[in-house]
């Protein structure tokens, strides 16, 4: 057997045998030397059958991440081909198959949407790499050792393919520590990226892409903003966990009678107020713990809400936290249903991949029962096509939600 091979334990029920791209440390007979960290190694089952080529890191609980079911190397050619395929997928989703290829027949970045997730980790054959496009700026997050070691090559290929004005490396997520990586933020040019107004879906937002929450803006909910807004004309709308206020801004522009946004972060509320003023829409925002706000006895006499939006941060950041998270989701949905007017609309979301659709549906059912409300599904919501889901990797699917009407 080649020296650079991992072998699965005979009794290990590894998900990789069912198509999942990860192998955990407790699933292999023995770890390879640390000198192999960041390198491409083969994985084989207990009989020696080849499972695939992947990147290795003995310091991570996930010791192997599959690149391909074939024998490949993580070289410049592989990186370029993966990036070109990712660009092509986003173009196909927008303007037909490989619209406007360049003179070499490769997908042209000019046909991309102005704002999109360009690379989504394993779903785009680049484990641990996330790239978001904001006009002429790319925000890159790297969360695997092998791709961190090839960050300079990634930067060069992205620059050649898309000619961005700047590439920001937002390598400040705590998950990097699980790979033994430091936390840092830097730009390709070495210059500071100054916050600025960026126009997204008809609104201008003051974005700080180098130090704002996550990567500066939540692109994954863009399709949901107009979906909810179409129900808001003439309505009282509550946008809970509003962040920078995109749901609230869309609701206000759609003709809502009154809009209130709540968030526990001072900086998020300051940004939401600034965004509303800049765009000339009427919406109020307040700093509040949403759970405490709903439970405040002083709110009991308030008029009910016609539309309530619940878009909280992930309550279940690990599988062990799921039980407590389910209680939290149930509680917040119950409080919302209790404050919703007859015939009112609740738009409720979860962005935790540990919470599957069955759990979310169960939470809604329990909340509806306790609230003594008859609740009907109006629309099902899911992460957009530029966040593609691998059917063999549940972790690639994290955003889901429901629009429901309560009698």
Short mmCIF file of C-alpha atoms in Angstrom, two decimals:
data_model
loop_
_atom_site.label_atom_id
_atom_site.label_comp_id
_atom_site.label_asym_id
_atom_site.label_seq_id
_atom_site.Cartn_x
_atom_site.Cartn_y
_atom_site.Cartn_z
CA UNK A 1 0.00 0.00 0.00
CA UNK A 2 1.39 3.48 -0.83
CA UNK A 3 3.04 5.29 2.08
CA UNK A 4 0.62 8.20 1.73
CA UNK A 5 -2.53 6.25 2.51
CA UNK A 6 -5.03 6.18 5.33
CA UNK A 7 -6.83 2.94 6.02
CA UNK A 8 -10.26 2.80 7.60
CA UNK A 9 -10.79 0.63 10.65
CA UNK A 10 -12.45 -2.70 9.97
CA UNK A 11 -15.29 -1.92 12.39
CA UNK A 12 -15.64 1.78 11.55
CA UNK A 13 -18.99 2.82 10.12
CA UNK A 14 -17.46 5.70 8.24
CA UNK A 15 -19.82 7.98 6.32
CA UNK A 16 -17.18 8.31 3.61
CA UNK A 17 -18.23 4.86 2.35
CA UNK A 18 -21.68 6.36 1.67
CA UNK A 19 -20.30 9.35 -0.17
CA UNK A 20 -19.58 11.84 2.62
CA UNK A 21 -16.29 13.70 1.96
CA UNK A 22 -14.91 13.54 5.53
CA UNK A 23 -13.00 10.98 7.56
CA UNK A 24 -12.53 11.47 11.30
CA UNK A 25 -9.45 10.52 13.32
CA UNK A 26 -11.25 7.74 15.20
CA UNK A 27 -12.22 6.06 11.91
CA UNK A 28 -8.68 5.20 10.74
CA UNK A 29 -6.30 2.45 11.85
CA UNK A 30 -3.40 4.86 12.31
CA UNK A 31 -2.58 8.48 11.66
CA UNK A 32 0.14 9.46 9.24
CA UNK A 33 3.21 11.43 10.38
CA UNK A 34 2.72 15.17 10.90
CA UNK A 35 5.00 15.76 7.90
CA UNK A 36 2.02 14.77 5.75
CA UNK A 37 -0.19 17.54 7.17
CA UNK A 38 -1.55 19.65 4.34
CA UNK A 39 -0.64 17.08 1.69
CA UNK A 40 -2.85 14.97 -0.58
CA UNK A 41 -3.15 11.36 0.60
CA UNK A 42 -5.21 8.39 -0.47
CA UNK A 43 -7.92 6.80 1.65
CA UNK A 44 -8.68 3.09 1.48
CA UNK A 45 -11.30 0.91 3.11
CA UNK A 46 -10.46 -2.08 5.33
CA UNK A 47 -9.99 -4.30 2.26
CA UNK A 48 -7.55 -1.86 0.65
CA UNK A 49 -10.06 -0.58 -1.91
CA UNK A 50 -9.31 2.98 -3.05
CA UNK A 51 -11.87 5.48 -1.70
CA UNK A 52 -10.41 8.73 -3.02
CA UNK A 53 -7.76 11.42 -2.85
CA UNK A 54 -8.03 14.04 -0.14
CA UNK A 55 -6.23 16.56 2.02
CA UNK A 56 -4.78 15.42 5.34
CA UNK A 57 -4.30 17.12 8.71
CA UNK A 58 -3.36 15.12 11.78
CA UNK A 59 -4.09 18.13 14.00
CA UNK A 60 -7.77 18.19 13.04
CA UNK A 61 -10.55 15.91 14.19
CA UNK A 62 -11.45 15.73 10.48
CA UNK A 63 -8.18 14.16 9.36
CA UNK A 64 -9.14 13.70 5.69
CA UNK A 65 -11.31 15.71 3.32
CA UNK A 66 -11.96 14.26 -0.10
CA UNK A 67 -10.94 16.18 -3.18
CA UNK A 68 -11.86 13.54 -5.72
CA UNK A 69 -12.78 9.89 -6.18
CA UNK A 70 -9.86 9.81 -8.63
CA UNK A 71 -6.14 10.20 -8.00
CA UNK A 72 -5.40 13.92 -8.09
CA UNK A 73 -2.87 16.41 -6.77
CA UNK A 74 -3.74 19.73 -5.20
CA UNK A 75 -1.65 21.72 -7.65
CA UNK A 76 -2.23 24.88 -9.67
CA UNK A 77 -4.08 23.01 -12.40
CA UNK A 78 -6.51 21.48 -9.89
CA UNK A 79 -7.13 24.82 -8.17
CA UNK A 80 -7.70 26.63 -11.46
CA UNK A 81 -10.10 23.99 -12.76
CA UNK A 82 -12.10 23.96 -9.50
CA UNK A 83 -12.41 27.76 -9.50
CA UNK A 84 -13.44 27.82 -13.16
CA UNK A 85 -16.11 25.19 -12.50
CA UNK A 86 -17.42 27.20 -9.56
CA UNK A 87 -17.64 30.34 -11.71
CA UNK A 88 -19.42 28.39 -14.44
CA UNK A 89 -22.03 27.10 -11.97
CA UNK A 90 -22.88 30.63 -10.88
CA UNK A 91 -23.12 31.83 -14.47
CA UNK A 92 -25.34 28.90 -15.46
CA UNK A 93 -27.67 29.78 -12.63
CA UNK A 94 -27.97 33.33 -13.88
CA UNK A 95 -27.70 33.64 -17.63
CA UNK A 96 -27.70 30.28 -19.37
CA UNK A 97 -24.90 27.78 -19.91
CA UNK A 98 -21.45 29.35 -19.67
CA UNK A 99 -22.59 32.77 -20.81
CA UNK A 100 -19.90 34.97 -22.35
CA UNK A 101 -16.85 32.67 -22.21
CA UNK A 102 -13.44 34.25 -22.70
CA UNK A 103 -11.28 33.74 -25.78
CA UNK A 104 -10.01 30.44 -24.37
CA UNK A 105 -13.51 29.10 -23.90
CA UNK A 106 -13.40 29.49 -20.11
CA UNK A 107 -16.26 31.08 -18.13
CA UNK A 108 -15.91 34.84 -17.95
CA UNK A 109 -16.26 36.58 -14.59
CA UNK A 110 -18.06 39.47 -16.30
CA UNK A 111 -21.17 37.29 -16.59
CA UNK A 112 -21.38 36.70 -12.84
CA UNK A 113 -23.98 38.39 -10.64
CA UNK A 114 -22.53 41.44 -8.86
CA UNK A 115 -23.00 39.76 -5.47
CA UNK A 116 -22.87 36.01 -4.87
CA UNK A 117 -21.16 33.19 -3.07
CA UNK A 118 -18.53 32.18 -5.58
CA UNK A 119 -17.07 29.14 -3.80
CA UNK A 120 -18.81 27.01 -1.17
CA UNK A 121 -16.18 24.66 0.26
CA UNK A 122 -16.68 20.93 -0.47
CA UNK A 123 -19.65 21.72 -2.70
CA UNK A 124 -17.17 23.34 -5.10
CA UNK A 125 -14.32 20.83 -4.63
CA UNK A 126 -12.24 23.20 -2.46
CA UNK A 127 -12.65 21.93 1.12
CA UNK A 128 -12.56 24.70 3.68
CA UNK A 129 -12.64 27.57 1.17
CA UNK A 130 -15.48 30.09 1.01
CA UNK A 131 -15.40 33.03 -1.40
CA UNK A 132 -18.03 35.76 -1.57
CA UNK A 133 -18.17 38.37 -4.32
CA UNK A 134 -19.26 41.95 -3.60
CA UNK A 135 -19.02 43.88 -6.87
CA UNK A 136 -15.26 44.13 -7.52
CA UNK A 137 -14.18 42.82 -4.10
CA UNK A 138 -13.73 39.18 -3.11
CA UNK A 139 -13.91 38.04 0.50
CA UNK A 140 -12.06 34.76 1.05
CA UNK A 141 -12.29 32.52 4.12
CA UNK A 142 -9.92 29.56 4.40
CA UNK A 143 -10.59 26.94 7.07
CA UNK A 144 -8.38 23.99 6.09
CA UNK A 145 -4.62 23.63 6.45
CA UNK A 146 -3.96 22.38 2.91
CA UNK A 147 -5.73 25.30 1.27
CA UNK A 148 -4.13 27.76 3.70
CA UNK A 149 -0.74 26.51 2.50
CA UNK A 150 -1.88 27.26 -1.07
CA UNK A 151 -3.49 30.63 -0.32
CA UNK A 152 -1.03 32.50 -2.56
CA UNK A 153 -1.94 30.26 -5.51
CA UNK A 154 -5.65 30.72 -4.80
CA UNK A 155 -5.17 34.46 -4.73
CA UNK A 156 -3.31 34.48 -8.05
CA UNK A 157 -5.90 32.32 -9.80
CA UNK A 158 -8.85 34.35 -8.47
CA UNK A 159 -7.14 37.56 -9.51
CA UNK A 160 -6.45 36.25 -13.01
CA UNK A 161 -9.98 34.88 -13.45
CA UNK A 162 -11.96 37.85 -12.10
CA UNK A 163 -9.65 40.89 -11.98
CA UNK A 164 -11.05 42.08 -8.64
CA UNK A 165 -10.05 45.45 -7.23
CA UNK A 166 -9.22 43.70 -3.97
CA UNK A 167 -9.21 40.31 -2.29
CA UNK A 168 -9.81 40.30 1.46
CA UNK A 169 -8.74 37.23 3.41
CA UNK A 170 -11.13 37.01 6.38
CA UNK A 171 -9.27 34.27 8.21
CA UNK A 172 -10.61 35.26 11.60
CA UNK A 173 -13.22 32.53 12.24
CA UNK A 174 -12.57 30.56 15.43
CA UNK A 175 -13.10 27.29 13.54
CA UNK A 176 -9.59 27.75 12.09
CA UNK A 177 -8.16 26.83 15.49
CA UNK A 178 -9.50 23.30 14.98
CA UNK A 179 -7.11 23.02 12.04
CA UNK A 180 -4.21 24.50 14.02
CA UNK A 181 -4.41 27.75 12.05
CA UNK A 182 -3.95 31.31 13.36
CA UNK A 183 -6.64 33.99 13.16
CA UNK A 184 -5.83 36.92 10.89
CA UNK A 185 -7.23 39.36 8.34
CA UNK A 186 -5.28 40.75 5.42
CA UNK A 187 -5.73 41.91 1.84
CA UNK A 188 -4.05 40.87 -1.38
CA UNK A 189 -2.72 44.39 -1.90
CA UNK A 190 -1.59 44.84 1.69
CA UNK A 191 -3.72 47.98 1.96
CA UNK A 192 -6.62 48.44 4.37
CA UNK A 193 -10.08 47.97 2.88
CA UNK A 194 -12.12 50.99 3.90
CA UNK A 195 -15.85 50.57 4.73
CA UNK A 196 -18.11 51.97 2.01
CA UNK A 197 -21.62 52.01 0.58
CA UNK A 198 -22.38 48.93 -1.54
CA UNK A 199 -25.60 48.63 -3.54
CA UNK A 200 -27.28 45.24 -3.12
CA UNK A 201 -30.71 44.46 -4.57
CA UNK A 202 -31.78 48.07 -4.83
CA UNK A 203 -30.50 49.20 -1.41
CA UNK A 204 -27.25 50.76 -0.32
CA UNK A 205 -25.60 49.18 2.71
CA UNK A 206 -22.63 50.49 4.66
CA UNK A 207 -20.35 47.45 4.59
CA UNK A 208 -17.16 46.71 6.44
CA UNK A 209 -16.02 43.60 4.62
CA UNK A 210 -12.77 43.31 6.56
CA UNK A 211 -14.18 43.30 10.09
CA UNK A 212 -17.99 43.16 9.96
CA UNK A 213 -19.98 40.17 11.21
CA UNK A 214 -19.24 36.97 9.32
CA UNK A 215 -17.94 38.45 6.05
CA UNK A 216 -19.70 41.81 6.17
CA UNK A 217 -23.13 40.84 4.79
CA UNK A 218 -25.36 37.76 4.78
CA UNK A 219 -25.72 36.94 1.09
CA UNK A 220 -27.54 33.68 1.78
CA UNK A 221 -30.83 35.43 2.67
CA UNK A 222 -31.00 37.73 -0.34
CA UNK A 223 -33.72 35.75 -2.12
CA UNK A 224 -35.86 35.75 1.02
CA UNK A 225 -35.97 39.54 1.46
CA UNK A 226 -38.37 40.16 -1.47
CA UNK A 227 -40.28 36.94 -0.74
CA UNK A 228 -41.26 38.24 2.70
CA UNK A 229 -41.69 41.82 1.51
CA UNK A 230 -44.54 40.87 -0.83
CA UNK A 231 -46.68 40.11 2.25
CA UNK A 232 -45.89 43.37 4.06
CA UNK A 233 -47.87 46.12 2.29
CA UNK A 234 -49.99 47.96 4.85
CA UNK A 235 -48.86 45.63 7.66
CA UNK A 236 -47.20 45.99 11.05
CA UNK A 237 -43.88 44.20 10.64
CA UNK A 238 -41.44 43.00 13.32
CA UNK A 239 -37.96 42.02 12.12
CA UNK A 240 -36.35 40.10 14.99
CA UNK A 241 -32.58 39.46 14.90
CA UNK A 242 -32.49 42.09 12.16
CA UNK A 243 -28.71 42.55 11.87
CA UNK A 244 -28.17 45.37 9.32
CA UNK A 245 -31.88 45.48 8.55
CA UNK A 246 -32.34 44.06 5.03
CA UNK A 247 -35.68 42.37 5.81
CA UNK A 248 -36.92 45.57 7.46
CA UNK A 249 -35.76 47.78 4.57
CA UNK A 250 -37.46 45.59 1.97
CA UNK A 251 -40.66 45.50 4.05
CA UNK A 252 -40.68 49.27 4.45
CA UNK A 253 -40.16 49.89 0.73
CA UNK A 254 -42.95 47.39 -0.03
CA UNK A 255 -45.38 49.65 1.82
CA UNK A 256 -45.49 48.31 5.37
CA UNK A 257 -47.46 50.56 7.71
CA UNK A 258 -44.90 50.21 10.49
CA UNK A 259 -41.58 48.37 10.74
CA UNK A 260 -39.53 47.64 13.87
CA UNK A 261 -36.17 45.84 13.80
CA UNK A 262 -34.57 44.30 16.88
CA UNK A 263 -31.04 43.03 17.45
CA UNK A 264 -28.86 42.58 20.53
CA UNK A 265 -25.77 44.03 18.83
CA UNK A 266 -25.28 47.78 19.15
CA UNK A 267 -23.21 47.96 15.96
CA UNK A 268 -25.85 46.07 13.96
CA UNK A 269 -28.61 48.45 15.04
CA UNK A 270 -26.41 51.48 14.33
CA UNK A 271 -25.79 50.10 10.82
CA UNK A 272 -29.50 49.36 10.28
CA UNK A 273 -30.46 52.92 11.24
CA UNK A 274 -27.77 54.31 8.95
CA UNK A 275 -28.95 52.09 6.08
CA UNK A 276 -32.59 53.15 6.53
CA UNK A 277 -31.65 56.82 6.50
CA UNK A 278 -29.42 56.41 3.45
CA UNK A 279 -32.16 54.65 1.50
CA UNK A 280 -34.94 56.99 2.56
CA UNK A 281 -37.19 54.29 4.05
CA UNK A 282 -39.14 54.56 7.28
CA UNK A 283 -38.22 51.87 9.78
CA UNK A 284 -37.39 51.93 13.46
CA UNK A 285 -34.63 49.90 15.10
CA UNK A 286 -33.82 49.12 18.72
CA UNK A 287 -31.18 47.22 20.65
CA UNK A 288 -32.87 44.35 22.47
CA UNK A 289 -32.49 40.73 23.49
CA UNK A 290 -35.33 39.27 21.43
CA UNK A 291 -36.23 36.61 24.02
CA UNK A 292 -36.41 39.20 26.79
CA UNK A 293 -38.32 41.60 24.56
CA UNK A 294 -41.05 39.04 23.83
CA UNK A 295 -41.27 38.07 27.51
CA UNK A 296 -41.46 41.65 28.81
CA UNK A 297 -44.88 42.07 30.54
CA UNK A 298 -44.93 45.66 29.31
CA UNK A 299 -45.36 44.31 25.76
CA UNK A 300 -48.61 42.51 26.59
CA UNK A 301 -50.74 45.54 25.76
CA UNK A 302 -49.01 46.23 22.44
CA UNK A 303 -50.93 45.76 19.20
CA UNK A 304 -50.31 42.38 17.53
CA UNK A 305 -47.99 42.10 14.57
CA UNK A 306 -49.16 41.20 11.07
CA UNK A 307 -45.75 39.91 9.95
CA UNK A 308 -42.96 38.64 12.20
CA UNK A 309 -39.54 37.64 10.87
CA UNK A 310 -37.32 35.38 12.98
CA UNK A 311 -33.83 35.04 11.53
CA UNK A 312 -31.67 34.20 14.56
CA UNK A 313 -27.99 33.25 14.66
CA UNK A 314 -27.29 29.50 14.88
CA UNK A 315 -28.43 28.28 18.27
CA UNK A 316 -26.93 24.82 17.57
CA UNK A 317 -23.26 25.36 16.78
CA UNK A 318 -22.50 21.72 17.58
CA UNK A 319 -24.44 18.46 17.60
CA UNK A 320 -24.22 18.32 21.39
CA UNK A 321 -25.95 21.71 21.60
CA UNK A 322 -28.93 20.65 19.48
CA UNK A 323 -31.24 19.68 22.36
CA UNK A 324 -30.87 23.08 24.00
CA UNK A 325 -31.14 24.81 20.65
CA UNK A 326 -34.45 23.09 19.91
CA UNK A 327 -35.83 24.49 23.16
CA UNK A 328 -34.65 27.94 22.14
CA UNK A 329 -36.19 27.71 18.67
CA UNK A 330 -39.45 26.41 20.13
CA UNK A 331 -39.58 29.24 22.69
CA UNK A 332 -38.94 32.05 20.21
CA UNK A 333 -41.45 30.67 17.68
CA UNK A 334 -44.05 30.24 20.42
CA UNK A 335 -43.65 33.85 21.54
CA UNK A 336 -43.90 35.06 17.95
CA UNK A 337 -47.07 33.07 17.30
CA UNK A 338 -48.61 34.46 20.47
CA UNK A 339 -47.95 38.02 19.24
CA UNK A 340 -49.15 37.44 15.67
CA UNK A 341 -52.50 38.83 14.52
CA UNK A 342 -55.18 36.44 13.18
CA UNK A 343 -54.17 35.58 9.64
CA UNK A 344 -50.69 36.96 10.32
CA UNK A 345 -47.51 35.67 8.68
CA UNK A 346 -44.48 34.24 10.49
CA UNK A 347 -41.25 33.92 8.50
CA UNK A 348 -38.98 31.70 10.58
CA UNK A 349 -35.49 30.49 9.69
CA UNK A 350 -32.63 28.42 11.06
CA UNK A 351 -29.04 28.63 9.87
CA UNK A 352 -27.69 25.63 11.78
CA UNK A 353 -26.87 22.54 9.72
CA UNK A 354 -27.40 20.44 12.83
CA UNK A 355 -31.09 21.31 12.71
CA UNK A 356 -32.67 19.41 9.85
CA UNK A 357 -36.07 20.09 8.31
CA UNK A 358 -37.76 17.48 10.45
CA UNK A 359 -36.55 19.21 13.63
CA UNK A 360 -37.67 22.62 12.41
CA UNK A 361 -41.08 21.29 11.42
CA UNK A 362 -41.38 19.63 14.84
CA UNK A 363 -40.46 22.86 16.58
CA UNK A 364 -43.11 24.76 14.64
CA UNK A 365 -45.73 22.12 15.38
CA UNK A 366 -44.97 22.22 19.11
CA UNK A 367 -45.02 26.01 19.16
CA UNK A 368 -48.34 26.09 17.27
CA UNK A 369 -49.85 23.59 19.69
CA UNK A 370 -48.77 25.55 22.78
CA UNK A 371 -49.93 28.82 21.22
CA UNK A 372 -53.28 27.18 20.37
CA UNK A 373 -53.02 28.48 16.80
CA UNK A 374 -53.89 26.71 13.56
CA UNK A 375 -50.80 27.21 11.41
CA UNK A 376 -50.54 26.55 7.68
CA UNK A 377 -47.40 26.51 5.54
CA UNK A 378 -47.37 29.22 2.89
CA UNK A 379 -43.85 28.78 1.51
CA UNK A 380 -40.78 26.66 2.20
CA UNK A 381 -37.44 28.45 2.17
CA UNK A 382 -33.94 27.19 1.43
CA UNK A 383 -30.44 28.50 0.85
CA UNK A 384 -29.94 29.93 -2.66
CA UNK A 385 -28.35 28.11 -5.62
CA UNK A 386 -25.00 29.86 -5.16
CA UNK A 387 -24.72 27.91 -1.86
CA UNK A 388 -24.98 24.45 -3.50
CA UNK A 389 -25.81 21.40 -1.39
CA UNK A 390 -24.11 18.03 -1.71
CA UNK A 391 -26.69 15.31 -1.16
CA UNK A 392 -24.05 13.15 0.56
CA UNK A 393 -22.98 15.97 2.90
CA UNK A 394 -25.68 17.31 5.24
CA UNK A 395 -23.24 19.92 6.55
CA UNK A 396 -23.37 21.73 3.20
CA UNK A 397 -27.06 22.45 3.80
CA UNK A 398 -27.61 24.83 6.69
CA UNK A 399 -30.26 27.44 5.84
CA UNK A 400 -33.95 26.55 5.80
CA UNK A 401 -37.17 28.11 6.89
CA UNK A 402 -40.92 28.42 6.58
CA UNK A 403 -43.41 31.16 5.89
CA UNK A 404 -46.52 30.16 7.82
CA UNK A 405 -49.91 31.75 8.37
CA UNK A 406 -51.58 31.52 11.75
CA UNK A 407 -55.34 31.67 12.34
#
